[in-house]
CSV table of C-alpha atoms in Angstrom, one decimal:
chain,number,residue,atom,x,y,z
A,1432,UNK,CA,38.5,-139.5,74.8
A,1433,UNK,CA,36.4,-140.7,77.7
A,1434,UNK,CA,33.5,-143.3,77.5
A,1435,UNK,CA,31.1,-140.4,77.5
A,1436,UNK,CA,32.8,-138.9,74.4
A,1437,UNK,CA,34.5,-136.0,76.2
A,1438,UNK,CA,38.0,-135.1,75.2
A,1439,UNK,CA,40.7,-134.6,77.9
A,1440,UNK,CA,44.3,-133.8,77.7
A,1441,UNK,CA,46.7,-136.1,79.6
A,1442,UNK,CA,50.3,-135.6,80.9
A,1443,UNK,CA,52.3,-138.6,81.3
A,1444,UNK,CA,55.5,-139.3,83.1
A,1445,UNK,CA,57.4,-142.6,83.7
A,1446,UNK,CA,60.6,-143.7,85.5
A,1447,UNK,CA,62.4,-147.0,84.6
A,1448,UNK,CA,64.4,-149.1,87.1
A,1449,UNK,CA,67.3,-151.3,85.7
A,1450,UNK,CA,69.5,-154.2,87.4
A,1451,UNK,CA,73.1,-154.4,87.4
A,1452,UNK,CA,73.4,-155.9,84.0
A,1453,UNK,CA,71.3,-152.7,82.8
A,1454,UNK,CA,68.2,-154.6,82.1
A,1455,UNK,CA,64.8,-153.1,82.7
A,1456,UNK,CA,63.2,-154.6,85.9
A,1457,UNK,CA,60.1,-152.4,86.2
A,1458,UNK,CA,58.6,-149.1,84.9
A,1459,UNK,CA,56.4,-146.8,87.2
A,1460,UNK,CA,54.4,-144.1,85.3
A,1461,UNK,CA,51.7,-141.5,86.2
A,1462,UNK,CA,49.0,-140.1,84.3
A,1463,UNK,CA,47.7,-136.5,85.0
A,1464,UNK,CA,44.6,-135.0,83.7
A,1465,UNK,CA,45.6,-131.3,82.7
A,1466,UNK,CA,42.5,-130.5,80.7
A,1467,UNK,CA,41.7,-127.5,83.0
A,1468,UNK,CA,45.2,-126.2,83.1
A,1469,UNK,CA,45.3,-126.2,79.2
A,1470,UNK,CA,42.1,-124.6,79.0
A,1471,UNK,CA,43.1,-121.9,81.2
A,1472,UNK,CA,46.4,-121.3,79.6
A,1473,UNK,CA,44.5,-121.2,76.2
A,1474,UNK,CA,42.0,-118.7,77.7
A,1475,UNK,CA,44.9,-116.6,79.0
A,1476,UNK,CA,46.6,-116.7,75.7
A,1477,UNK,CA,43.5,-115.5,73.9
A,1478,UNK,CA,43.0,-112.8,76.7
A,1479,UNK,CA,46.6,-111.6,76.1
A,1480,UNK,CA,46.0,-111.5,72.3
A,1481,UNK,CA,43.0,-109.4,72.7
A,1482,UNK,CA,44.6,-107.0,75.0
A,1483,UNK,CA,47.5,-106.5,72.6
A,1484,UNK,CA,45.2,-106.0,69.7
A,1485,UNK,CA,43.2,-103.4,71.8
A,1486,UNK,CA,46.3,-101.8,72.7
A,1487,UNK,CA,47.9,-101.5,69.5
A,1488,UNK,CA,44.6,-100.2,68.0
A,1489,UNK,CA,44.3,-97.4,70.7
A,1490,UNK,CA,45.2,-93.9,69.5
A,1491,UNK,CA,46.7,-93.2,72.9
A,1492,UNK,CA,49.6,-94.8,74.5
A,1493,UNK,CA,49.3,-97.8,77.0
A,1494,UNK,CA,52.1,-98.7,79.0
A,1495,UNK,CA,53.0,-101.1,81.8
A,1496,UNK,CA,56.0,-100.8,84.2
A,1497,UNK,CA,57.7,-102.2,87.2
A,1498,UNK,CA,56.6,-100.7,90.6
A,1499,UNK,CA,59.4,-98.5,90.6
A,1500,UNK,CA,58.8,-97.3,87.0
A,1501,UNK,CA,62.3,-97.9,86.1
A,1502,UNK,CA,61.4,-100.7,83.6
A,1503,UNK,CA,58.7,-100.7,80.9
A,1504,UNK,CA,57.1,-104.0,80.7
A,1505,UNK,CA,54.9,-103.0,77.5
A,1506,UNK,CA,54.3,-99.9,75.5
A,1507,UNK,CA,51.9,-99.6,72.8
A,1508,UNK,CA,52.6,-98.6,69.1
A,1509,UNK,CA,51.3,-95.0,69.7
A,1510,UNK,CA,54.4,-94.0,71.7
A,1511,UNK,CA,56.3,-94.2,68.4
A,1512,UNK,CA,53.8,-91.5,66.7
A,1513,UNK,CA,53.3,-89.3,69.8
A,1514,UNK,CA,56.9,-89.5,71.3
A,1515,UNK,CA,58.6,-89.6,67.9
A,1516,UNK,CA,60.9,-92.6,69.2
A,1517,UNK,CA,60.7,-96.2,68.6
A,1518,UNK,CA,59.3,-98.7,71.1
A,1519,UNK,CA,62.7,-100.6,71.0
A,1520,UNK,CA,64.5,-97.3,72.3
A,1521,UNK,CA,62.2,-97.3,75.2
A,1522,UNK,CA,62.6,-100.9,76.1
A,1523,UNK,CA,66.2,-100.5,76.0
A,1524,UNK,CA,66.4,-97.1,77.9
A,1525,UNK,CA,63.1,-97.0,80.0
A,1526,UNK,CA,63.4,-93.4,81.1
A,1527,UNK,CA,63.6,-91.7,77.6
A,1528,UNK,CA,59.9,-90.8,77.8
A,1529,UNK,CA,60.7,-89.1,81.2
A,1530,UNK,CA,63.7,-87.2,79.6
A,1531,UNK,CA,61.5,-85.8,76.8
A,1532,UNK,CA,59.6,-83.8,79.4
A,1533,UNK,CA,60.4,-80.3,79.4
A,1534,UNK,CA,62.3,-79.2,82.6
A,1535,UNK,CA,59.6,-76.9,83.9
A,1536,UNK,CA,57.1,-79.8,83.9
A,1537,UNK,CA,59.2,-82.8,85.0
A,1538,UNK,CA,58.9,-81.9,88.8
A,1539,UNK,CA,55.2,-82.2,88.9
A,1540,UNK,CA,55.5,-85.5,86.9
A,1541,UNK,CA,58.0,-87.1,89.3
A,1542,UNK,CA,55.8,-86.2,92.2
A,1543,UNK,CA,53.1,-87.9,90.6
A,1544,UNK,CA,54.8,-91.0,89.8
A,1545,UNK,CA,55.9,-91.3,93.3
A,1546,UNK,CA,52.4,-91.3,94.3
A,1547,UNK,CA,52.1,-94.8,92.8
A,1548,UNK,CA,54.5,-96.3,95.3
A,1549,UNK,CA,51.6,-96.2,98.0
A,1550,UNK,CA,49.3,-98.0,95.6
A,1551,UNK,CA,47.4,-94.4,94.6
A,1552,UNK,CA,46.9,-93.1,91.1
A,1553,UNK,CA,47.5,-90.0,89.2
A,1554,UNK,CA,46.4,-87.7,86.5
A,1555,UNK,CA,48.8,-85.0,85.0
A,1556,UNK,CA,49.5,-82.7,81.9
A,1557,UNK,CA,52.7,-82.1,80.8
A,1558,UNK,CA,54.7,-81.1,77.7
A,1559,UNK,CA,57.1,-83.4,75.7
A,1560,UNK,CA,60.0,-82.3,73.3
A,1561,UNK,CA,60.1,-84.6,70.3
A,1562,UNK,CA,63.4,-85.2,68.4
A,1563,UNK,CA,62.1,-83.1,65.6
A,1564,UNK,CA,61.9,-80.3,68.2
A,1565,UNK,CA,58.2,-80.1,68.1
A,1566,UNK,CA,56.5,-79.8,71.7
A,1567,UNK,CA,53.1,-82.0,72.3
A,1568,UNK,CA,50.8,-81.8,75.1
A,1569,UNK,CA,50.4,-85.0,77.0
A,1570,UNK,CA,47.6,-86.1,79.5
A,1571,UNK,CA,48.8,-89.0,81.6
A,1572,UNK,CA,46.8,-91.2,83.8
A,1573,UNK,CA,48.6,-94.0,86.0
A,1574,UNK,CA,47.4,-96.7,88.2
A,1575,UNK,CA,48.9,-99.1,90.6
A,1576,UNK,CA,48.0,-102.9,90.9
A,1577,UNK,CA,48.5,-104.8,93.9
A,1578,UNK,CA,48.2,-108.7,94.7
A,1579,UNK,CA,46.4,-110.1,97.5
A,1580,UNK,CA,48.6,-109.3,100.0
A,1581,UNK,CA,48.7,-105.5,99.2
A,1582,UNK,CA,51.8,-105.5,97.6
A,1583,UNK,CA,52.3,-103.4,94.2
A,1584,UNK,CA,53.1,-105.7,91.3
A,1585,UNK,CA,52.9,-103.3,88.4
A,1586,UNK,CA,51.8,-99.9,87.4
A,1587,UNK,CA,49.9,-99.2,84.1
A,1588,UNK,CA,48.4,-96.0,82.7
A,1589,UNK,CA,47.3,-94.4,79.3
A,1590,UNK,CA,49.0,-91.3,77.7
A,1591,UNK,CA,46.9,-89.2,75.5
A,1592,UNK,CA,48.1,-86.3,73.0
A,1593,UNK,CA,45.9,-83.6,73.8
A,1594,UNK,CA,48.0,-80.8,71.7
A,1595,UNK,CA,45.0,-80.1,69.7
A,1596,UNK,CA,42.6,-79.7,72.6
A,1597,UNK,CA,45.1,-77.4,74.4
A,1598,UNK,CA,45.3,-75.4,71.1
A,1599,UNK,CA,41.5,-75.0,71.1
A,1600,UNK,CA,41.4,-73.9,74.7
A,1601,UNK,CA,44.0,-71.4,74.1
A,1602,UNK,CA,41.9,-70.3,71.3
A,1603,UNK,CA,38.8,-70.3,73.1
A,1604,UNK,CA,40.6,-68.2,76.0
A,1605,UNK,CA,41.7,-65.6,73.5
A,1606,UNK,CA,38.1,-65.3,71.9
A,1607,UNK,CA,36.6,-65.1,75.5
A,1608,UNK,CA,39.2,-62.3,76.1
A,1609,UNK,CA,38.4,-60.3,73.0
A,1610,UNK,CA,34.6,-60.6,73.7
A,1611,UNK,CA,34.9,-59.6,77.2
A,1612,UNK,CA,36.9,-56.7,76.1
A,1613,UNK,CA,34.4,-55.6,73.4
A,1614,UNK,CA,31.7,-56.4,75.9
A,1615,UNK,CA,32.8,-54.2,78.5
A,1616,UNK,CA,34.2,-51.3,76.3
A,1617,UNK,CA,30.9,-51.0,74.1
A,1618,UNK,CA,29.1,-47.8,74.8
A,1619,UNK,CA,25.8,-49.7,74.1
A,1620,UNK,CA,24.1,-51.5,76.9
A,1621,UNK,CA,24.9,-55.2,76.5
A,1622,UNK,CA,23.3,-58.0,78.5
A,1623,UNK,CA,23.4,-61.7,78.4
A,1624,UNK,CA,20.3,-63.3,78.8
A,1625,UNK,CA,19.9,-67.1,80.1
A,1626,UNK,CA,16.7,-68.9,81.0
A,1627,UNK,CA,14.4,-66.2,82.4
A,1628,UNK,CA,17.3,-64.0,83.8
A,1629,UNK,CA,20.2,-61.9,83.3
A,1630,UNK,CA,23.6,-63.7,83.5
A,1631,UNK,CA,26.0,-60.8,82.7
A,1632,UNK,CA,25.7,-57.1,81.6
A,1633,UNK,CA,28.5,-54.3,81.0
A,1634,UNK,CA,28.6,-50.8,82.7
A,1635,UNK,CA,26.4,-49.2,80.0
A,1636,UNK,CA,23.6,-51.4,80.9
A,1637,UNK,CA,24.0,-50.6,84.6
A,1638,UNK,CA,23.8,-47.0,83.4
A,1639,UNK,CA,21.1,-47.2,81.2
A,1640,UNK,CA,18.8,-48.9,84.0
A,1641,UNK,CA,19.7,-46.7,86.5
A,1642,UNK,CA,21.3,-49.4,88.7
A,1643,UNK,CA,24.3,-48.6,91.0
A,1644,UNK,CA,26.0,-51.9,90.4
A,1645,UNK,CA,25.7,-55.1,88.4
A,1646,UNK,CA,24.5,-57.1,91.3
A,1647,UNK,CA,20.9,-55.0,90.8
A,1648,UNK,CA,20.7,-56.7,87.4
A,1649,UNK,CA,22.2,-60.1,87.3
A,1650,UNK,CA,19.7,-62.9,88.3
A,1651,UNK,CA,16.7,-60.7,87.4
A,1652,UNK,CA,14.1,-61.4,84.9
A,1653,UNK,CA,13.8,-59.0,81.9
A,1654,UNK,CA,10.0,-58.4,82.7
A,1655,UNK,CA,11.2,-57.0,86.3
A,1656,UNK,CA,12.8,-53.8,84.3
A,1657,UNK,CA,9.6,-53.5,82.3
A,1658,UNK,CA,6.1,-51.9,83.3
A,1659,UNK,CA,3.4,-54.5,83.8
A,1660,UNK,CA,2.0,-54.0,80.2
A,1661,UNK,CA,3.6,-52.7,77.0
A,1662,UNK,CA,2.2,-49.9,75.0
A,1663,UNK,CA,-0.1,-52.6,72.9
A,1664,UNK,CA,-1.5,-53.7,76.0
A,1665,UNK,CA,0.3,-56.9,76.3
A,1666,UNK,CA,1.7,-58.5,79.5
A,1667,UNK,CA,5.5,-57.7,79.6
A,1668,UNK,CA,6.4,-61.1,81.2
A,1669,UNK,CA,4.6,-63.1,78.4
A,1670,UNK,CA,5.7,-61.0,75.7
A,1671,UNK,CA,9.6,-61.2,76.8
A,1672,UNK,CA,9.4,-64.8,76.8
A,1673,UNK,CA,7.8,-64.9,73.4
A,1674,UNK,CA,10.5,-62.6,72.0
A,1675,UNK,CA,13.3,-64.7,73.8
A,1676,UNK,CA,11.8,-68.0,72.4
A,1677,UNK,CA,11.8,-66.5,68.8
A,1678,UNK,CA,15.4,-65.2,69.2
A,1679,UNK,CA,16.5,-68.8,70.3
A,1680,UNK,CA,14.6,-70.2,67.3
A,1681,UNK,CA,15.6,-67.8,64.5
A,1682,UNK,CA,19.0,-66.7,65.8
A,1683,UNK,CA,17.9,-63.1,66.2
A,1684,UNK,CA,15.0,-60.7,67.0
A,1685,UNK,CA,14.7,-56.8,66.7
A,1686,UNK,CA,11.9,-55.0,68.3
A,1687,UNK,CA,10.8,-51.8,70.4
A,1688,UNK,CA,10.3,-52.3,74.0
A,1689,UNK,CA,8.9,-50.1,77.1
A,1690,UNK,CA,11.6,-50.4,79.6
A,1691,UNK,CA,11.5,-49.0,83.2
A,1692,UNK,CA,14.6,-47.8,85.1
A,1693,UNK,CA,15.4,-48.4,88.7
A,1694,UNK,CA,13.8,-45.3,89.8
A,1695,UNK,CA,10.5,-46.1,88.1
A,1696,UNK,CA,10.8,-43.8,85.2
A,1697,UNK,CA,10.0,-45.6,81.7
A,1698,UNK,CA,11.8,-45.1,78.6
A,1699,UNK,CA,11.2,-46.6,75.1
A,1700,UNK,CA,14.4,-48.9,73.7
A,1701,UNK,CA,15.2,-50.7,70.6
A,1702,UNK,CA,16.2,-54.5,71.5
A,1703,UNK,CA,18.3,-56.5,69.4
A,1704,UNK,CA,18.3,-60.3,70.6
A,1705,UNK,CA,21.1,-62.2,69.1
A,1706,UNK,CA,21.8,-66.0,70.0
A,1707,UNK,CA,25.3,-66.9,70.9
A,1708,UNK,CA,26.9,-70.0,72.2
A,1709,UNK,CA,28.4,-69.7,75.7
A,1710,UNK,CA,30.3,-72.8,77.0
A,1711,UNK,CA,28.1,-75.1,74.8
A,1712,UNK,CA,25.0,-73.6,75.9
A,1713,UNK,CA,22.7,-71.1,73.9
A,1714,UNK,CA,22.3,-67.6,75.5
A,1715,UNK,CA,21.0,-64.3,74.2
A,1716,UNK,CA,23.0,-61.2,73.8
A,1717,UNK,CA,20.5,-58.3,74.3
A,1718,UNK,CA,21.4,-54.9,73.0
A,1719,UNK,CA,19.3,-52.2,74.4
A,1720,UNK,CA,19.4,-48.6,72.9
A,1721,UNK,CA,17.3,-45.7,74.6
A,1722,UNK,CA,15.3,-44.2,71.8
A,1723,UNK,CA,13.8,-41.3,73.7
A,1724,UNK,CA,15.4,-38.9,71.7
A,1725,UNK,CA,14.3,-40.7,68.2
A,1726,UNK,CA,10.9,-40.8,69.6
A,1727,UNK,CA,11.0,-36.9,70.4
A,1728,UNK,CA,12.2,-36.2,67.1
A,1729,UNK,CA,9.6,-38.2,65.3
A,1730,UNK,CA,7.0,-36.8,67.3
A,1731,UNK,CA,8.3,-33.1,66.5
A,1732,UNK,CA,8.4,-33.9,62.9
A,1733,UNK,CA,4.7,-35.3,63.0
A,1734,UNK,CA,3.8,-32.0,64.6
A,1735,UNK,CA,5.7,-30.0,62.0
A,1736,UNK,CA,4.0,-31.8,59.1
A,1737,UNK,CA,0.9,-31.3,60.6
A,1738,UNK,CA,1.5,-27.5,61.3
A,1739,UNK,CA,2.7,-27.4,57.5
A,1740,UNK,CA,-0.4,-29.1,56.1
A,1741,UNK,CA,-2.7,-26.7,58.2
A,1742,UNK,CA,-0.6,-23.6,57.0
A,1743,UNK,CA,-0.7,-24.9,53.3
A,1744,UNK,CA,-4.6,-25.5,53.6
A,1745,UNK,CA,-5.0,-21.8,55.1
A,1746,UNK,CA,-2.9,-20.6,52.0
A,1747,UNK,CA,-5.1,-22.4,49.6
A,1748,UNK,CA,-8.3,-21.2,51.3
A,1749,UNK,CA,-6.7,-17.7,51.2
A,1750,UNK,CA,-6.1,-17.6,47.6
A,1751,UNK,CA,-9.6,-19.2,46.9
A,1752,UNK,CA,-11.2,-16.4,48.6
A,1753,UNK,CA,-8.9,-13.8,47.1
A,1754,UNK,CA,-9.5,-15.0,43.7
A,1755,UNK,CA,-13.2,-14.9,44.1
A,1756,UNK,CA,-13.0,-11.2,45.6
A,1757,UNK,CA,-11.2,-10.0,42.8
A,1758,UNK,CA,-13.4,-11.9,40.1
A,1759,UNK,CA,-16.4,-9.9,41.2
A,1760,UNK,CA,-15.3,-6.3,40.3
A,1761,UNK,CA,-13.5,-7.8,37.1
A,1762,UNK,CA,-16.9,-9.1,35.9
A,1763,UNK,CA,-18.2,-5.6,36.6
A,1764,UNK,CA,-15.3,-4.0,34.4
A,1765,UNK,CA,-15.7,-6.4,31.7
A,1766,UNK,CA,-19.5,-6.0,31.6
A,1767,UNK,CA,-19.4,-2.1,31.5
A,1768,UNK,CA,-16.6,-2.5,28.7
A,1769,UNK,CA,-19.0,-4.6,26.7
A,1770,UNK,CA,-21.8,-1.8,27.1
A,1771,UNK,CA,-19.5,0.8,26.1
A,1772,UNK,CA,-18.3,-1.0,22.7
A,1773,UNK,CA,-22.2,-1.5,22.2
A,1774,UNK,CA,-22.9,2.4,22.2
A,1775,UNK,CA,-21.1,2.7,18.6
A,1776,UNK,CA,-18.0,4.7,20.1
A,1777,UNK,CA,-15.5,6.3,17.6
A,1778,UNK,CA,-12.4,4.7,16.8
A,1779,UNK,CA,-10.3,6.1,19.3
A,1780,UNK,CA,-12.7,5.3,22.0
A,1781,UNK,CA,-13.3,1.7,20.7
A,1782,UNK,CA,-9.6,1.3,20.8
A,1783,UNK,CA,-9.3,2.3,24.6
A,1784,UNK,CA,-12.5,0.1,25.3
A,1785,UNK,CA,-11.0,-3.0,23.4
A,1786,UNK,CA,-7.8,-2.6,25.4
A,1787,UNK,CA,-9.6,-2.4,28.7
A,1788,UNK,CA,-11.6,-5.6,27.6
A,1789,UNK,CA,-8.3,-7.3,26.5
A,1790,UNK,CA,-6.5,-6.6,30.0
A,1791,UNK,CA,-9.6,-7.6,31.6
A,1792,UNK,CA,-9.7,-10.9,30.0
A,1793,UNK,CA,-6.0,-11.4,30.9
A,1794,UNK,CA,-6.4,-10.5,34.2
A,1795,UNK,CA,-9.3,-13.0,34.7
A,1796,UNK,CA,-7.1,-15.5,33.4
A,1797,UNK,CA,-4.6,-14.8,35.8
A,1798,UNK,CA,-7.2,-15.2,38.6
A,1799,UNK,CA,-8.1,-18.6,37.0
A,1800,UNK,CA,-4.5,-19.7,37.2
A,1801,UNK,CA,-4.3,-18.8,40.9
A,1802,UNK,CA,-7.3,-21.1,41.4
A,1803,UNK,CA,-5.6,-23.8,39.4
A,1804,UNK,CA,-2.7,-23.6,41.7
A,1805,UNK,CA,-4.9,-24.1,44.3
A,1806,UNK,CA,-6.3,-27.0,42.9
A,1807,UNK,CA,-2.8,-28.5,42.1
A,1808,UNK,CA,-1.9,-28.3,45.7
A,1809,UNK,CA,-5.1,-30.2,46.7
A,1810,UNK,CA,-4.7,-32.6,43.9
A,1811,UNK,CA,-7.8,-31.8,42.2
A,1812,UNK,CA,-6.5,-30.1,39.0
A,1813,UNK,CA,-8.0,-31.4,35.7
A,1814,UNK,CA,-6.3,-30.7,32.4
A,1815,UNK,CA,-8.3,-30.1,29.3
A,1816,UNK,CA,-7.3,-30.0,25.5
A,1817,UNK,CA,-9.0,-27.1,23.4
A,1818,UNK,CA,-8.3,-25.8,20.3
A,1819,UNK,CA,-7.0,-22.2,19.8
A,1820,UNK,CA,-5.7,-19.8,17.2
A,1821,UNK,CA,-2.1,-18.7,17.5
A,1822,UNK,CA,-2.6,-15.3,15.7
A,1823,UNK,CA,-5.2,-14.4,18.1
A,1824,UNK,CA,-2.8,-15.0,20.9
A,1825,UNK,CA,-0.3,-13.0,19.4
A,1826,UNK,CA,-2.9,-10.1,18.6
A,1827,UNK,CA,-3.7,-9.9,22.2
A,1828,UNK,CA,0.0,-9.9,23.4
A,1829,UNK,CA,0.7,-7.0,21.0
A,1830,UNK,CA,-2.5,-5.1,22.0
A,1831,UNK,CA,-1.2,-5.2,25.6
A,1832,UNK,CA,2.1,-3.9,24.7
A,1833,UNK,CA,1.1,-1.0,22.4
């Protein structure tokens, strides 16, 4: 400890000198302050300890090798999990990691390793076969470290197991292939809509818009294939952007839209916008159906309905007029019959006149029923409850039949 209180580390050495009788004559010694060296050594030890802890905590394989990559200087424990071999095996035989690479991938890996001899770096993907027969995909990145003279002193790198990523990429490629097949084979017009433009379309979309190729559609704003305004008077460009925003927000949107073909002719369409993810970005898939025939059919049905309603009104008017025309002579017949009965006719004449009166009343009821049918069709019939004598009804029926 110095007078200031600071601690120092000293290294001492001494040399003794003896006479012929072996008696110590003098002692020469030296004391050296090695405080900085010791602190540097401690720092280096702590750094190495932290490096080892970090390397062993990594999920990937960290490795150090000689410049000719024939000797493994360090390998992290993740090697055992990924390669399926122990680190001791690798230290004993430094090339077993390379021997595990599938034959078709090995040449490219060797070529990349050779680039380290010139102080470069590499990144390569390859497959390995583990002792249990399973195959894993590896991404290895290597670097060369040089001294102050530019001489390579060691190589290092990180090897990551990317098997799951490769499986996801393969599944994504299959999914994209299926999507593209369905997209192209669909008989309906399908378009992918990005930010204010068409990104892709199938042949059905080219046909429905009267284009000669996809190039005439791609990159165009949807409003460019619409008239300036929609049937409700709204601006097509503004409404199109509102519909797109609603579909992106809600996941889908269905609506009718007035489109315009390349030749300028307009057609009504039903549009379904569906939000999908394309390479991590939300886009809209637009399904466009030409509903010109549907509109024509609906218009024809409306016209037929109007014609039927007019015909029904004419029929009701005819029945009402006819009923009134028949009622006028019937009232005369009933009136004359009443006068005949009032003249004190004989029994035979009274029987005839009574039957005429009864038949006239029945016919008048039929005329009233015709008028009731007209009221039913017009929705204006009122039902009334009135008392009646059943015997009188049967007497009237019998008198008509005898």
